[in-house]
Short mmCIF file of C-alpha atoms and ligand atoms in Angstrom, two decimals:
data_model
loop_
_atom_site.label_atom_id
_atom_site.label_comp_id
_atom_site.label_asym_id
_atom_site.label_seq_id
_atom_site.Cartn_x
_atom_site.Cartn_y
_atom_site.Cartn_z
CA MET A 1 -66.89 -50.58 -4.30
CA LYS A 2 -65.59 -49.62 -1.10
CA LEU A 3 -62.65 -48.95 -1.66
CA PHE A 4 -63.50 -46.86 -4.37
CA LEU A 5 -66.50 -44.63 -2.19
CA SER A 6 -63.90 -43.81 -0.20
CA THR A 7 -61.33 -42.92 -2.22
CA ALA A 8 -64.47 -41.05 -3.88
CA LEU A 9 -65.10 -39.70 -0.47
CA ILE A 10 -61.34 -38.05 0.39
CA PHE A 11 -61.70 -36.83 -3.22
CA LEU A 12 -64.05 -35.09 -2.46
CA LEU A 13 -63.27 -33.96 0.71
CA PHE A 14 -59.75 -32.84 -0.31
CA LEU A 15 -61.70 -30.72 -4.04
CA GLY A 16 -63.82 -29.11 -0.26
CA CYS A 17 -60.87 -28.62 1.30
CA THR A 18 -59.05 -26.42 -1.44
CA SER A 19 -61.79 -24.66 -2.63
CA ILE A 20 -62.44 -23.23 0.40
CA ASP A 21 -59.37 -22.35 1.13
CA GLU A 22 -58.89 -20.79 -2.14
CA ASN A 23 -61.61 -19.43 -2.52
CA ARG A 24 -62.60 -17.60 0.30
CA LYS A 25 -61.95 -13.49 0.22
CA PRO A 26 -60.02 -12.51 3.58
CA ASN A 27 -61.97 -10.93 5.99
CA ILE A 28 -60.29 -7.18 6.49
CA ILE A 29 -60.00 -5.15 9.46
CA ILE A 30 -58.98 -1.98 9.32
CA LEU A 31 -58.20 -0.54 13.66
CA PHE A 32 -57.59 3.72 13.04
CA ALA A 33 -56.57 5.59 16.14
CA ASP A 34 -56.89 9.14 16.16
CA ASP A 35 -54.05 11.18 16.34
CA LEU A 36 -51.79 8.86 17.62
CA GLY A 37 -48.51 9.56 16.76
CA TYR A 38 -45.23 7.64 14.91
CA GLY A 39 -43.17 6.85 18.52
CA ASP A 40 -46.21 6.79 20.54
CA LEU A 41 -46.19 2.38 20.76
CA THR A 42 -43.54 0.19 22.28
CA SER A 43 -42.66 -1.15 19.11
CA TYR A 44 -42.08 2.61 17.64
CA GLY A 45 -39.93 2.72 20.13
CA HIS A 46 -41.91 5.15 23.45
CA PRO A 47 -40.34 4.52 26.36
CA THR A 48 -43.03 4.60 29.34
CA ILE A 49 -46.22 3.43 26.59
CA LYS A 50 -47.25 0.04 27.08
CA THR A 51 -48.64 -1.78 23.96
CA PRO A 52 -47.63 -5.90 24.51
CA ASN A 53 -50.88 -6.99 21.99
CA LEU A 54 -49.15 -4.12 19.09
CA ASP A 55 -45.65 -5.52 19.96
CA GLN A 56 -47.27 -9.00 19.48
CA MET A 57 -49.17 -8.19 16.32
CA VAL A 58 -45.46 -6.41 15.26
CA ALA A 59 -43.95 -9.40 16.34
CA GLU A 60 -46.76 -12.18 14.19
CA GLY A 61 -46.97 -9.46 10.98
CA MET A 62 -44.67 -6.62 9.24
CA LYS A 63 -44.13 -2.94 10.62
CA PHE A 64 -44.16 0.01 8.59
CA THR A 65 -41.18 2.87 8.92
CA ASN A 66 -42.74 5.02 6.48
CA PHE A 67 -46.61 3.98 6.84
CA TYR A 68 -48.54 8.14 5.52
CA SER A 69 -51.40 9.36 6.73
CA GLY A 70 -53.63 10.89 3.50
CA SER A 71 -53.66 14.24 4.89
CA PRO A 72 -52.36 15.60 8.79
CA ALA A 73 -55.84 16.44 9.35
CA CYS A 74 -59.18 14.33 10.55
CA THR A 75 -61.69 14.66 8.18
CA ALA A 76 -59.88 14.71 5.02
CA SER A 77 -58.03 11.68 6.17
CA ARG A 78 -60.58 9.69 7.16
CA TYR A 79 -62.07 10.52 3.21
CA SER A 80 -58.27 9.25 1.97
CA LEU A 81 -58.81 6.42 3.62
CA LEU A 82 -62.21 4.96 2.36
CA THR A 83 -61.75 6.55 -1.53
CA GLY A 84 -57.93 5.92 -2.04
CA ARG A 85 -57.88 8.96 -3.63
CA TYR A 86 -56.05 12.95 -2.46
CA PRO A 87 -58.25 14.57 -0.40
CA VAL A 88 -58.02 17.17 -3.03
CA ARG A 89 -60.52 15.32 -5.53
CA SER A 90 -63.06 16.06 -2.35
CA GLY A 91 -63.12 19.46 -1.91
CA PHE A 92 -61.95 18.30 1.97
CA ALA A 93 -59.29 20.49 2.95
CA TRP A 94 -59.12 19.75 6.43
CA VAL A 95 -61.97 19.22 9.35
CA LEU A 96 -65.89 19.06 8.56
CA VAL A 97 -67.60 20.53 12.05
CA PRO A 98 -71.19 19.34 13.23
CA LYS A 99 -73.69 22.21 11.55
CA SER A 100 -71.07 22.45 8.22
CA PRO A 101 -73.42 21.24 5.32
CA ARG A 102 -70.72 19.26 3.25
CA GLY A 103 -70.17 15.61 3.45
CA ILE A 104 -68.59 12.57 1.26
CA HIS A 105 -70.08 12.94 -1.96
CA PRO A 106 -72.45 9.94 -2.81
CA LYS A 107 -71.02 9.73 -6.28
CA GLU A 108 -67.82 8.25 -4.12
CA TYR A 109 -67.04 5.03 -3.67
CA THR A 110 -66.21 3.89 -1.00
CA LEU A 111 -63.87 0.66 0.29
CA ALA A 112 -66.75 0.27 1.89
CA GLU A 113 -69.40 -0.06 -1.48
CA GLY A 114 -66.86 -1.74 -3.39
CA LEU A 115 -66.52 -4.37 -0.63
CA LYS A 116 -70.38 -4.59 -0.29
CA ASP A 117 -69.98 -5.54 -3.93
CA ALA A 118 -67.86 -8.34 -3.68
CA GLY A 119 -70.17 -9.82 -0.94
CA TYR A 120 -68.44 -8.72 2.01
CA ALA A 121 -70.87 -7.94 5.14
CA THR A 122 -69.34 -4.36 6.30
CA ALA A 123 -69.01 -2.30 10.16
CA ALA A 124 -67.91 1.16 10.97
CA TYR A 125 -67.85 1.46 14.81
CA GLY A 126 -66.14 4.86 16.25
CA LYS A 127 -65.93 7.96 14.23
CA TRP A 128 -66.99 9.16 11.07
CA HIS A 129 -66.42 12.36 10.32
CA LEU A 130 -67.48 12.87 6.21
CA GLY A 131 -70.76 14.93 7.22
CA VAL A 132 -73.77 14.28 9.06
CA THR A 133 -75.65 17.22 8.64
CA LYS A 134 -77.58 15.38 5.39
CA PRO A 135 -78.21 11.19 5.42
CA ASP A 136 -76.16 10.95 2.79
CA TYR A 137 -73.49 11.86 4.21
CA MET A 138 -73.91 9.19 7.08
CA PRO A 139 -72.18 5.21 7.43
CA LEU A 140 -74.77 3.18 6.38
CA GLN A 141 -75.11 5.21 3.49
CA ASN A 142 -71.56 5.02 2.49
CA GLY A 143 -71.79 1.09 1.77
CA PHE A 144 -71.75 -0.54 5.85
CA ASP A 145 -74.20 -2.20 7.16
CA GLU A 146 -74.01 -1.16 10.08
CA TYR A 147 -72.47 1.60 12.98
CA LEU A 148 -72.58 2.60 15.87
CA GLY A 149 -70.24 5.76 16.69
CA LEU A 150 -69.59 9.27 17.39
CA PRO A 151 -70.09 11.46 13.68
CA TYR A 152 -67.19 13.34 14.68
CA SER A 153 -64.51 14.65 16.66
CA ASN A 154 -64.44 13.81 20.56
CA ASP A 155 -64.35 17.81 21.45
CA MET A 156 -67.14 18.85 19.54
CA LEU A 157 -69.03 18.90 22.44
CA PRO A 158 -71.26 21.80 24.04
CA PRO A 159 -71.28 24.28 25.27
CA LYS A 160 -69.68 25.86 21.56
CA TRP A 161 -71.67 22.72 19.95
CA LYS A 162 -74.60 22.11 20.49
CA ASP A 163 -75.23 18.64 20.75
CA MET A 164 -72.59 15.12 20.53
CA PRO A 165 -75.04 12.47 19.20
CA LEU A 166 -73.57 8.53 19.75
CA ILE A 167 -76.03 7.30 16.87
CA ASP A 168 -76.36 3.19 16.35
CA GLY A 169 -77.13 2.97 12.12
CA ASN A 170 -79.31 6.77 11.14
CA ASP A 171 -80.72 7.09 15.15
CA THR A 172 -79.52 8.47 18.29
CA ILE A 173 -79.42 6.90 21.14
CA GLU A 174 -77.62 8.90 23.41
CA HIS A 175 -76.58 12.36 23.81
CA ASN A 176 -72.86 13.72 24.87
CA PRO A 177 -72.41 9.92 26.28
CA ASP A 178 -69.93 8.81 28.68
CA GLN A 179 -65.95 8.83 26.54
CA THR A 180 -64.86 6.51 29.21
CA LEU A 181 -67.45 4.00 27.49
CA LEU A 182 -66.31 4.45 23.52
CA THR A 183 -63.82 2.09 23.02
CA ALA A 184 -64.77 -0.98 25.21
CA LYS A 185 -68.08 -0.19 23.29
CA TYR A 186 -66.81 -0.27 20.04
CA THR A 187 -65.04 -2.76 20.39
CA GLU A 188 -67.30 -5.32 21.73
CA ARG A 189 -69.70 -4.63 18.72
CA ALA A 190 -66.62 -5.23 17.01
CA LEU A 191 -66.09 -8.93 18.81
CA ASN A 192 -70.05 -9.66 18.13
CA PHE A 193 -69.54 -8.47 14.65
CA ILE A 194 -66.84 -10.91 13.63
CA GLU A 195 -68.68 -13.71 15.64
CA ARG A 196 -71.94 -13.55 13.66
CA ASN A 197 -69.51 -13.10 10.26
CA LYS A 198 -66.97 -15.72 11.08
CA ASP A 199 -68.94 -17.70 8.18
CA ASN A 200 -68.00 -15.27 5.30
CA PRO A 201 -65.88 -11.99 4.33
CA PHE A 202 -66.38 -9.65 6.84
CA PHE A 203 -64.48 -6.29 7.11
CA VAL A 204 -64.51 -3.74 10.02
CA TYR A 205 -63.64 0.10 10.12
CA LEU A 206 -62.40 1.10 13.89
CA PRO A 207 -61.81 4.18 14.17
CA TYR A 208 -61.24 4.72 17.23
CA ALA A 209 -62.22 8.05 19.27
CA MET A 210 -58.77 8.89 20.87
CA PRO A 211 -55.89 9.25 21.61
CA HIS A 212 -57.81 12.25 20.25
CA VAL A 213 -58.73 14.93 23.22
CA PRO A 214 -60.48 14.80 25.30
CA LEU A 215 -58.58 12.13 27.02
CA HIS A 216 -61.14 9.44 28.07
CA PRO A 217 -60.12 6.36 28.58
CA GLY A 218 -61.62 3.61 30.30
CA ALA A 219 -61.72 2.56 34.23
CA GLU A 220 -60.18 -0.43 33.70
CA PHE A 221 -56.63 1.70 32.14
CA ASN A 222 -56.09 3.80 34.48
CA ASP A 223 -52.31 3.41 35.85
CA SER A 224 -50.23 4.10 32.78
CA GLU A 225 -46.82 6.33 33.55
CA ARG A 226 -47.73 8.12 30.99
CA GLY A 227 -49.98 9.35 32.08
CA LYS A 228 -54.02 9.90 30.40
CA TYR A 229 -52.41 9.75 26.92
CA GLY A 230 -50.61 6.22 27.78
CA ASP A 231 -53.95 4.92 29.76
CA VAL A 232 -56.16 5.97 26.10
CA VAL A 233 -53.17 4.34 23.95
CA GLU A 234 -53.35 1.41 26.01
CA GLU A 235 -57.05 1.04 25.78
CA ILE A 236 -56.63 1.04 22.67
CA ASP A 237 -53.87 -1.54 23.03
CA TRP A 238 -56.13 -4.31 24.66
CA SER A 239 -58.69 -3.54 22.31
CA THR A 240 -56.65 -4.80 19.59
CA GLY A 241 -55.46 -7.63 21.79
CA VAL A 242 -59.27 -9.12 21.73
CA ILE A 243 -60.53 -8.42 18.38
CA MET A 244 -57.04 -10.76 17.52
CA ASP A 245 -57.13 -13.51 20.12
CA LYS A 246 -61.07 -13.16 18.91
CA LEU A 247 -60.52 -14.29 15.56
CA LYS A 248 -57.63 -16.95 16.62
CA GLU A 249 -60.70 -18.02 18.70
CA LEU A 250 -62.83 -18.50 15.75
CA GLY A 251 -59.91 -20.06 13.90
CA ILE A 252 -60.25 -17.19 11.23
CA GLU A 253 -56.74 -15.60 11.99
CA GLU A 254 -55.71 -17.22 8.61
CA ASN A 255 -57.82 -15.85 6.46
CA THR A 256 -57.81 -12.46 8.31
CA LEU A 257 -55.40 -9.40 7.12
CA VAL A 258 -55.62 -6.52 10.37
CA VAL A 259 -54.52 -3.64 9.86
CA PHE A 260 -53.36 -1.01 12.64
CA THR A 261 -52.43 2.64 11.80
CA SER A 262 -53.65 6.17 12.41
CA ASP A 263 -55.34 9.39 11.04
CA ASN A 264 -52.76 11.98 11.18
CA GLY A 265 -49.44 12.58 13.70
CA PRO A 266 -49.83 13.38 17.47
CA TRP A 267 -51.44 17.25 18.52
CA ILE A 268 -48.31 18.26 19.83
CA ILE A 269 -49.80 21.87 21.15
CA LYS A 270 -51.70 20.10 23.46
CA ASP A 271 -48.54 19.57 25.01
CA GLU A 272 -48.84 16.49 27.89
CA ARG A 273 -52.55 15.93 26.56
CA GLY A 274 -50.57 15.21 22.91
CA GLY A 275 -49.00 13.11 21.43
CA SER A 276 -45.46 11.96 20.15
CA SER A 277 -44.26 11.80 16.90
CA GLY A 278 -40.60 10.42 18.03
CA LEU A 279 -37.96 11.33 16.00
CA LEU A 280 -40.13 12.84 13.15
CA ARG A 281 -40.67 16.69 13.19
CA ASP A 282 -43.76 18.32 14.36
CA GLY A 283 -47.43 16.50 14.86
CA LYS A 284 -50.87 16.81 13.85
CA GLY A 285 -51.56 19.61 11.14
CA SER A 286 -48.09 19.79 9.37
CA THR A 287 -46.76 17.96 6.16
CA TRP A 288 -43.83 17.60 8.16
CA GLU A 289 -42.50 14.28 9.19
CA GLY A 290 -44.34 14.32 12.77
CA GLY A 291 -47.92 15.12 10.76
CA MET A 292 -48.42 12.27 8.19
CA ARG A 293 -45.75 9.50 9.16
CA VAL A 294 -47.64 7.06 11.52
CA PRO A 295 -47.45 3.82 12.53
CA GLY A 296 -48.72 1.02 10.38
CA ILE A 297 -48.76 -2.58 10.97
CA ALA A 298 -50.06 -5.20 9.07
CA TRP A 299 -50.55 -8.94 10.30
CA TRP A 300 -52.33 -11.52 8.38
CA PRO A 301 -51.18 -15.21 9.88
CA GLY A 302 -49.81 -17.57 7.65
CA LYS A 303 -49.19 -14.93 4.77
CA ILE A 304 -47.32 -11.76 6.32
CA LYS A 305 -44.27 -12.60 7.25
CA GLY A 306 -43.43 -12.77 11.28
CA GLY A 307 -41.68 -10.04 12.73
CA SER A 308 -41.16 -8.39 9.26
CA LEU A 309 -39.53 -4.33 9.08
CA GLN A 310 -41.37 -3.36 5.60
CA THR A 311 -38.93 0.59 5.12
CA GLU A 312 -41.25 1.25 1.39
CA ARG A 313 -43.28 4.10 1.60
CA ALA A 314 -46.93 3.28 1.87
CA SER A 315 -49.89 5.26 2.53
CA THR A 316 -53.47 5.03 4.09
CA LEU A 317 -54.86 5.56 0.51
CA ASP A 318 -53.07 2.04 -0.62
CA LEU A 319 -55.45 0.57 1.90
CA TYR A 320 -58.18 0.88 -0.57
CA ASN A 321 -56.47 -0.84 -3.41
CA THR A 322 -55.29 -3.25 -1.89
CA SER A 323 -58.35 -4.68 -0.70
CA LEU A 324 -60.95 -4.08 -3.94
CA LYS A 325 -57.89 -6.27 -4.96
CA LEU A 326 -57.63 -9.48 -2.47
CA ALA A 327 -61.72 -9.18 -2.36
CA GLY A 328 -60.97 -9.96 -5.99
CA ILE A 329 -62.86 -6.84 -7.65
CA ASP A 330 -61.51 -4.18 -10.00
CA LEU A 331 -61.29 -0.69 -9.41
CA PRO A 332 -63.50 1.71 -10.28
CA GLY A 333 -62.92 3.44 -13.75
CA ASP A 334 -64.22 5.93 -14.44
CA ARG A 335 -62.46 8.07 -11.81
CA PRO A 336 -58.57 8.92 -10.63
CA ILE A 337 -57.20 6.71 -7.73
CA ASP A 338 -54.27 7.89 -6.04
CA GLY A 339 -53.39 4.82 -3.91
CA ARG A 340 -51.49 1.58 -5.49
CA ASP A 341 -52.53 -2.46 -4.57
CA ILE A 342 -49.48 -2.86 -1.56
CA SER A 343 -49.73 -6.67 -1.83
CA PRO A 344 -46.82 -7.41 -3.08
CA LEU A 345 -45.51 -5.23 -0.29
CA LEU A 346 -46.95 -6.97 2.40
CA PHE A 347 -45.33 -10.70 0.61
CA GLU A 348 -42.38 -9.38 0.75
CA LYS A 349 -42.20 -8.30 -2.67
CA GLU A 350 -41.00 -5.64 -5.34
CA LEU A 351 -43.14 -2.89 -5.80
CA SER A 352 -43.46 -1.65 -9.85
CA GLU A 353 -46.22 1.26 -9.47
CA SER A 354 -45.69 4.98 -9.52
CA ASP A 355 -43.71 5.93 -5.95
CA ARG A 356 -44.30 9.42 -5.54
CA PHE A 357 -47.10 10.50 -2.80
CA PHE A 358 -48.01 14.29 -2.53
CA TYR A 359 -48.17 15.86 1.01
CA TYR A 360 -51.70 18.16 1.17
CA GLY A 361 -52.06 20.56 3.65
CA LEU A 362 -54.32 23.45 4.32
CA GLY A 363 -57.03 24.81 1.74
CA ASN A 364 -56.14 21.87 0.14
CA LYS A 365 -53.34 22.72 -2.05
CA VAL A 366 -49.23 20.65 -2.15
CA PHE A 367 -47.29 21.69 0.09
CA ALA A 368 -44.55 18.90 -0.28
CA VAL A 369 -43.97 15.97 -2.88
CA ARG A 370 -41.96 12.41 -2.02
CA LYS A 371 -40.30 10.72 -4.83
CA GLY A 372 -38.13 7.81 -3.09
CA PRO A 373 -36.95 8.71 -0.20
CA TRP A 374 -36.35 12.88 -1.40
CA LYS A 375 -38.96 14.90 -0.24
CA LEU A 376 -40.09 18.79 -1.79
CA HIS A 377 -41.46 20.91 -0.04
CA ILE A 378 -42.93 23.73 -1.30
CA LYS A 379 -44.77 25.21 1.37
CA THR A 380 -44.71 24.77 5.32
CA TYR A 381 -46.97 24.64 8.38
CA SER A 382 -47.21 24.68 11.26
CA GLN A 383 -49.38 24.45 14.62
CA THR A 384 -46.72 25.34 16.95
CA GLY A 385 -45.95 29.13 15.16
CA LYS A 386 -42.62 27.37 14.46
CA ASP A 387 -41.53 28.85 10.72
CA TYR A 388 -37.74 26.19 10.80
CA PHE A 389 -36.37 27.17 8.18
CA GLU A 390 -36.84 30.55 8.08
CA GLY A 391 -39.14 31.65 5.27
CA LYS A 392 -36.93 29.80 3.18
CA LEU A 393 -38.41 27.67 -0.29
CA PRO A 394 -38.49 25.02 -2.07
CA LEU A 395 -36.84 23.09 1.25
CA LEU A 396 -35.86 19.56 0.34
CA PHE A 397 -34.63 16.19 2.82
CA ASN A 398 -33.08 12.68 1.70
CA LEU A 399 -35.53 10.95 4.20
CA SER A 400 -33.58 7.58 4.46
CA VAL A 401 -30.45 9.67 5.94
CA ASP A 402 -33.10 12.17 7.64
CA PRO A 403 -36.23 11.11 8.98
CA SER A 404 -35.99 14.40 10.80
CA GLU A 405 -35.64 17.04 7.92
CA GLN A 406 -32.88 18.22 9.62
CA TRP A 407 -30.30 18.98 7.33
CA GLU A 408 -31.63 20.69 3.99
CA ILE A 409 -30.47 20.19 0.98
CA SER A 410 -31.37 21.56 -1.95
CA ASP A 411 -28.29 23.87 -3.17
CA ASP A 412 -26.58 20.87 -3.30
CA HIS A 413 -29.03 19.10 -5.04
CA PRO A 414 -30.80 21.79 -7.96
CA GLU A 415 -31.26 18.85 -10.30
CA ILE A 416 -33.25 17.09 -7.96
CA VAL A 417 -35.39 20.07 -6.59
CA GLN A 418 -36.16 20.60 -10.23
CA GLU A 419 -37.24 17.10 -11.43
CA LEU A 420 -39.46 16.79 -7.94
CA GLN A 421 -41.19 20.35 -8.96
CA GLU A 422 -41.62 20.02 -12.06
CA LEU A 423 -43.97 16.59 -10.49
CA ILE A 424 -45.92 18.71 -9.09
CA VAL A 425 -46.51 20.64 -11.40
CA GLN A 426 -47.50 18.29 -13.94
CA HIS A 427 -50.11 16.42 -11.16
CA GLN A 428 -52.25 20.02 -10.36
CA GLU A 429 -51.94 20.15 -14.44
CA GLN A 430 -53.27 16.00 -14.75
CA LEU A 431 -56.16 16.84 -11.97
CA LYS A 432 -57.53 19.89 -13.31
CA SER A 433 -58.54 17.50 -16.15
CA GLU A 434 -60.05 15.17 -13.63
CA PRO A 435 -63.47 14.48 -12.20
CA THR A 436 -63.23 15.81 -8.40
CA TYR A 437 -66.70 15.35 -6.31
CA PHE A 438 -67.21 18.74 -4.98
CA ASP A 439 -69.98 20.53 -2.99
CA GLN A 440 -71.57 22.27 -6.15
CA ASP A 441 -72.98 18.80 -7.23
CA GLN A 442 -74.49 17.97 -5.05
MG1 MG B 501 -57.18 12.82 13.87
#
């Protein structure tokens, strides 16, 4: 009898363990820097900015070298990350200002709403920038249980703008807060939320206020060789480190996917206060590679192989499909979703879904398309005012051979130019028949 009972107990314990491991939905954390360039981390080649925690994340996880934001500008990029859709579907071409009457449409089904429907606790701490003039536009009305942050960019300050509120939930708790405390405040809230939710699935979206200008590092971050820009990046690196440490301390690191990336390329017209796109051309605001290709690091101990390098193309739009898939729920079926489930890439398997990516620039227009290594520009723009190829269009580059977009080869490959032009026309035709959620519906 004793033997039977202990065997039964072991069997039940075994059943219990496997059901916990196999049925537990993974926690998801997205760390989203603002205006951090492709070349601004040690692991992406910066010679003086020190990012040991992000280096460790790379050593224990996967580094993407062809990872894109959804737009070269803040609002449109955030929209794409949270909906898995190209910015054109929202009508957000660029950046909302504090008094803008527009915001994220209530019909959008955000990543937070999806994960909430899958039973997740959800929180956003940081820059929102998807509308502020109606309660409907704010995080708590878009799937987040908790919010603390600035509702728009940290340079939208008095006297040009009336006020910079720090919002907790739906309430303003401070006006024009001390920005040197922001990264620490967001991090502290995230750590607290993770601790409170360690026993159930959770989603944390942490869109840092910086290194968008003005640069306000915390008091302890004051000695980077790269000056204040380096200081704020090193503070974000610290934030990443304490979040990974917390997951390890709670023993939930093997059930948590952490992704670190940036909303767009560096603001290069800000000179020393802006970052670096490394070997890529141009920066924020442009659909040259430096405007949209950003660092992308994925970490999930025990699931993602440490030190792996992923050269396949992926984007922030893909985080939508991938996260919902991992949470075990279906994509909304009543609208087009432009992202892809990239979990096969995380686990080093082949991705079979379509490999095309449209670069949306100013005015909600397609500026370029990428398929495989080929990128065709049909429009270009740079905040620097430079026209690098003296008005020539279209422009073709092979990004595998030439990530810096130096050697224009459209004359050598007319058939590829034609194929990519047709892709753009098909995409634009298809858009006409698909639902978009614009202001006029509101
Ligand atoms: Mg930005």
